[in-house]
Coordinates of C-alpha atoms and ligand atoms in Angstrom, one line a residue:
M493 CA 13.8 -9.8 11.6
T494 CA 16.6 -7.0 13.9
D495 CA 16.4 -7.8 17.4
Q496 CA 14.9 -4.0 17.5
T497 CA 12.1 -5.3 15.4
A498 CA 11.5 -8.7 17.5
A499 CA 11.6 -6.9 21.1
L500 CA 8.7 -4.3 19.1
V501 CA 6.6 -7.5 18.5
A502 CA 7.5 -9.2 21.6
Q503 CA 6.1 -6.3 23.6
I504 CA 3.1 -5.7 21.6
Q505 CA 2.0 -9.4 21.5
A506 CA 2.1 -9.5 25.2
H507 CA -0.1 -6.8 25.3
A508 CA -2.3 -7.4 22.4
G509 CA -1.9 -11.6 22.3
S510 CA -0.3 -13.0 18.7
A511 CA -2.9 -13.5 16.8
P512 CA -1.6 -12.2 13.4
V513 CA -2.5 -8.7 12.2
K514 CA -4.0 -8.7 9.0
L515 CA -4.1 -4.8 7.8
G516 CA -2.4 -1.5 9.0
L517 CA -4.0 1.5 9.1
I518 CA -2.4 5.3 9.2
L519 CA -4.4 8.2 10.8
G520 CA -3.9 11.5 9.1
S521 CA -5.0 14.4 10.8
G522 CA -7.4 15.0 12.3
L523 CA -8.8 11.6 11.3
G524 CA -7.9 10.1 14.3
H525 CA -11.4 8.9 15.4
L526 CA -11.0 6.0 14.3
A527 CA -8.6 4.3 16.4
Q528 CA -11.4 4.4 19.4
A529 CA -13.6 2.2 17.4
V530 CA -11.1 -0.8 17.6
Q531 CA -11.7 -3.1 20.4
G532 CA -8.2 -4.1 22.1
V533 CA -5.5 -2.4 23.4
A534 CA -3.9 0.6 23.0
I535 CA -0.1 1.4 23.6
P536 CA 1.4 5.0 23.2
Y537 CA 4.2 4.7 20.9
G538 CA 6.4 6.5 23.9
D539 CA 6.4 3.1 25.4
L540 CA 7.5 1.8 22.4
P541 CA 11.4 2.5 21.5
G542 CA 12.1 3.7 18.5
F543 CA 8.8 4.3 17.2
P544 CA 8.3 8.0 16.2
H545 CA 7.8 11.2 18.8
V546 CA 5.3 13.2 17.4
G547 CA 4.5 16.5 17.9
V548 CA 1.9 17.8 15.3
S549 CA -1.7 18.8 17.1
G550 CA -4.3 16.8 15.4
H551 CA -2.6 13.6 15.5
N552 CA -3.0 10.9 18.0
P553 CA 0.2 9.1 19.0
H554 CA -1.0 5.7 20.1
L555 CA -0.6 1.8 18.3
V556 CA -3.9 0.4 18.3
I557 CA -4.2 -3.3 18.2
G558 CA -7.3 -5.1 18.1
D559 CA -10.4 -5.5 16.0
L560 CA -12.6 -3.5 13.7
E561 CA -15.9 -5.1 11.8
G562 CA -14.1 -8.8 12.5
V563 CA -11.0 -8.0 11.7
R564 CA -7.6 -7.7 13.2
V565 CA -6.1 -4.7 12.4
A566 CA -3.0 -2.3 13.9
V567 CA -3.7 1.3 13.1
F568 CA -1.3 4.3 13.9
G569 CA -3.1 7.5 15.3
A570 CA 0.3 9.7 14.0
R571 CA 3.1 9.6 11.3
E572 CA 6.3 11.0 12.1
H573 CA 6.1 13.7 9.2
Y574 CA 9.3 14.4 7.4
Y575 CA 8.6 18.5 7.9
E576 CA 9.2 17.2 11.9
N577 CA 13.0 16.3 11.7
G578 CA 14.1 15.7 8.3
N579 CA 14.0 12.0 8.5
A580 CA 11.5 10.6 5.3
A581 CA 12.1 7.4 6.7
A582 CA 10.2 8.1 10.0
M583 CA 7.8 5.4 9.8
R584 CA 10.1 2.3 8.6
L585 CA 10.6 1.0 11.9
P586 CA 6.7 1.0 12.6
L587 CA 6.1 -0.4 9.1
T588 CA 8.7 -3.0 9.1
V589 CA 6.6 -4.0 13.1
L590 CA 3.9 -4.2 11.2
K591 CA 4.8 -7.0 8.9
A592 CA 5.9 -8.9 11.4
L593 CA 2.8 -8.8 13.0
G594 CA 1.7 -10.6 10.2
A595 CA -0.3 -7.7 8.2
E596 CA -0.4 -7.9 4.6
A597 CA -1.4 -4.7 3.5
L598 CA -2.0 -0.8 4.5
I599 CA -3.9 1.8 4.2
A600 CA -2.7 4.8 4.6
T601 CA -5.1 8.2 5.0
N602 CA -4.1 11.8 4.8
A603 CA -5.6 15.5 5.0
A604 CA -4.5 17.1 1.3
G605 CA -5.6 20.3 -0.7
S606 CA -7.8 20.0 -3.7
L607 CA -6.1 20.7 -7.2
R608 CA -9.3 19.6 -9.0
P609 CA -12.5 21.6 -8.9
D610 CA -14.9 18.9 -8.8
I611 CA -13.5 17.3 -5.7
R612 CA -13.8 19.6 -2.8
P613 CA -13.6 19.8 0.5
G614 CA -15.0 17.2 2.8
D615 CA -14.8 15.1 0.1
L616 CA -12.7 12.6 -0.1
M617 CA -9.7 11.0 -3.2
L618 CA -8.2 7.8 -3.5
L619 CA -5.1 8.0 -4.7
N620 CA -4.3 5.8 -8.5
D621 CA -1.1 6.7 -8.3
H622 CA 1.8 9.7 -6.6
I623 CA 4.2 12.1 -7.8
N624 CA 7.2 12.9 -5.3
F625 CA 7.4 16.8 -5.7
S626 CA 9.8 16.7 -2.7
G627 CA 12.4 14.1 -4.5
L628 CA 12.8 13.4 -1.1
N629 CA 13.1 9.2 -0.7
P630 CA 12.9 7.3 2.7
L631 CA 15.2 4.2 1.3
I632 CA 18.1 6.5 0.6
G633 CA 21.2 5.0 2.2
E634 CA 19.1 1.3 2.1
K635 CA 21.9 -1.0 1.4
T636 CA 20.6 -4.1 -0.2
D637 CA 19.2 -4.0 -3.6
A638 CA 15.9 -4.1 -2.4
R639 CA 16.2 -0.4 -2.4
F640 CA 14.9 -0.8 -6.0
V641 CA 11.7 -0.8 -5.5
P642 CA 9.0 -1.0 -8.8
M643 CA 6.3 1.5 -8.6
T644 CA 4.4 0.9 -11.4
T645 CA 2.1 -0.4 -9.3
A646 CA 2.6 0.7 -6.1
H647 CA -1.2 2.1 -5.5
D648 CA -2.2 -2.3 -5.3
P649 CA -5.1 -2.1 -8.5
D650 CA -7.3 -4.8 -6.1
L651 CA -7.0 -2.5 -3.0
R652 CA -8.2 0.1 -5.2
A653 CA -11.2 -2.1 -6.3
A654 CA -11.9 -3.1 -3.6
L655 CA -12.5 -0.1 -1.6
K656 CA -13.9 1.9 -5.4
A657 CA -16.5 -1.1 -4.4
S658 CA -17.5 -0.3 -0.6
A659 CA -17.5 3.2 -0.9
K660 CA -20.0 2.1 -3.9
A661 CA -22.0 0.1 -1.9
V662 CA -21.9 3.0 1.4
G663 CA -22.9 6.2 -1.2
V664 CA -20.0 7.9 -0.7
A665 CA -17.7 9.4 -3.2
L666 CA -15.0 8.1 -4.2
P667 CA -13.1 9.4 -6.8
E668 CA -9.4 8.8 -7.6
G669 CA -6.6 11.3 -8.5
V670 CA -3.1 12.0 -8.3
Y671 CA -1.5 13.0 -5.0
A672 CA 1.7 14.9 -4.7
W673 CA 4.0 14.8 -1.7
Y674 CA 5.2 18.1 -0.8
S675 CA 7.7 18.3 2.0
G676 CA 5.8 21.1 4.1
P677 CA 5.9 22.5 7.0
S678 CA 4.9 25.4 5.2
F679 CA 2.4 25.5 2.5
E680 CA 2.5 25.6 -1.0
T681 CA 2.6 29.0 -3.0
P682 CA 0.3 29.3 -6.1
A683 CA 2.5 28.7 -8.5
E684 CA 4.2 25.8 -6.8
I685 CA 0.4 24.6 -7.0
R686 CA -0.3 26.1 -11.2
A687 CA 3.3 23.7 -11.3
I688 CA 2.0 19.9 -9.6
K689 CA -1.4 21.3 -11.3
I690 CA 0.7 20.7 -15.0
L691 CA 2.7 17.3 -13.3
G692 CA -0.1 15.3 -13.6
G693 CA -1.4 16.2 -9.9
D694 CA -5.0 16.5 -8.1
A695 CA -4.2 16.9 -4.7
V696 CA -1.7 18.0 -2.8
G697 CA -0.4 16.4 0.7
M698 CA 2.9 16.3 2.8
S699 CA 2.9 12.8 3.8
T700 CA 1.5 9.4 2.8
V701 CA 4.2 9.4 -0.3
P702 CA 7.1 7.8 1.9
E703 CA 5.3 5.1 3.6
V704 CA 4.0 3.7 0.3
I705 CA 7.3 3.9 -0.7
L706 CA 8.4 2.0 2.6
A707 CA 5.2 -0.3 2.7
R708 CA 6.5 -1.5 -0.8
F709 CA 10.2 -2.4 0.1
L710 CA 8.9 -4.2 3.0
G711 CA 5.9 -6.2 0.7
L712 CA 3.2 -4.7 1.7
K713 CA 0.2 -3.9 -0.7
V714 CA -0.9 -0.5 0.1
A715 CA -3.4 1.8 -0.9
A716 CA -3.5 5.7 0.5
I717 CA -7.0 7.9 0.7
S718 CA -7.0 11.6 1.1
S719 CA -9.6 13.7 3.0
I720 CA -10.0 16.7 1.1
T721 CA -9.5 19.8 3.5
N722 CA -8.9 23.2 2.0
M723 CA -8.8 23.7 -2.1
A724 CA -4.8 23.9 -2.4
A725 CA -3.4 27.8 -2.6
G726 CA -4.3 30.3 -4.7
M727 CA -7.4 28.1 -6.6
S728 CA -10.0 29.9 -3.1
D729 CA -10.2 33.2 -1.2
E730 CA -10.3 30.6 2.1
Q731 CA -6.9 30.7 3.9
I732 CA -5.2 27.7 4.3
S733 CA -3.6 26.5 7.7
H734 CA -3.1 24.1 9.9
E735 CA -6.5 25.0 12.1
H736 CA -8.2 24.8 9.0
T737 CA -7.2 21.4 8.2
K738 CA -8.1 20.3 11.2
A739 CA -11.7 21.7 11.8
M740 CA -12.4 20.4 8.6
A741 CA -10.8 16.6 8.7
P742 CA -13.9 15.6 10.7
L743 CA -16.3 16.2 7.4
G744 CA -14.3 13.5 5.3
A745 CA -13.4 11.4 8.5
A746 CA -16.6 10.2 9.0
K747 CA -17.3 9.0 5.3
L748 CA -13.4 7.5 5.4
E749 CA -15.0 5.5 8.7
Q750 CA -18.3 4.1 6.7
V751 CA -15.6 3.1 3.7
L752 CA -13.3 1.6 5.5
R753 CA -16.0 -0.6 7.5
H754 CA -17.6 -1.9 4.7
F755 CA -14.3 -2.8 3.4
L756 CA -12.9 -4.6 6.3
R757 CA -15.9 -6.0 7.0
T758 CA -16.8 -7.3 3.4
Q759 CA -13.6 -7.4 1.4
L760 CA -10.9 -9.0 3.8
Ligands
LIG1295 N1 -1.4 21.2 1.2 C1 -0.4 20.8 2.1 N2 -1.2 19.7 3.0 C2 -1.9 19.9 2.9 C3 -2.6 21.1 2.7 C4 -2.7 21.9 1.8 O1 -2.9 22.3 0.5 N3 -4.1 20.5 3.6 C5 -4.4 19.6 4.4 N4 -3.2 19.5 4.0

């Protein structure tokens, strides 16, 4: 553990207690509500040296450590996206700290556009794989051989099965699909969406893939869920905008909360 990680762990445990965290959760655009459901301590990122300075509206930059459905969780109320500062590894330190706090797994959430007519705004999609459409990688510059991370089962089959079972139990549809990471911050063109479709993408968004890579690098199991806020560019007459994303995210957020609560209560 580096001195920086050790100092952050000591600081966080001084506030939140030293019982090990079991699971990390990253909340995407408009999905921050769940952080308030956690009984515990909220620490502003600004108080945690080296944590991202997140400037995206619709995100709540706090680390919340505490209990949700009887499981000790660490909730990241916001992420730094690549498009903010051009740093694909922006979430490396927070995820390193998560691992050092004892976590075994990470669930990342995001807002995304759908390329599938059967997955509509307000629906959830469980990522069964991803396409790194940006070509960027958070491990560029990493010097150890650990950088050669296998990604064949990056989206953990056991976690996925557990999340599917929870979704079924609470009556929420949770189709699986492939998420394509687009750097942003501009949205995609219709031609880019057609290209992603040909490549096998089912949803598109501006996050999550670097975190999945980092989580695997750190030895965390990982699963990710998209909350679909719109049909992707060129697929409907609706205007795509960040305002629209923030307005639509709560629809999926309510379903996400049901699935995650059941998952925590019964599967961990
Ligand atoms: N594209 C990229 N990111 C997104 C979208 C989209 O259509 N919707 C929400 N986040």
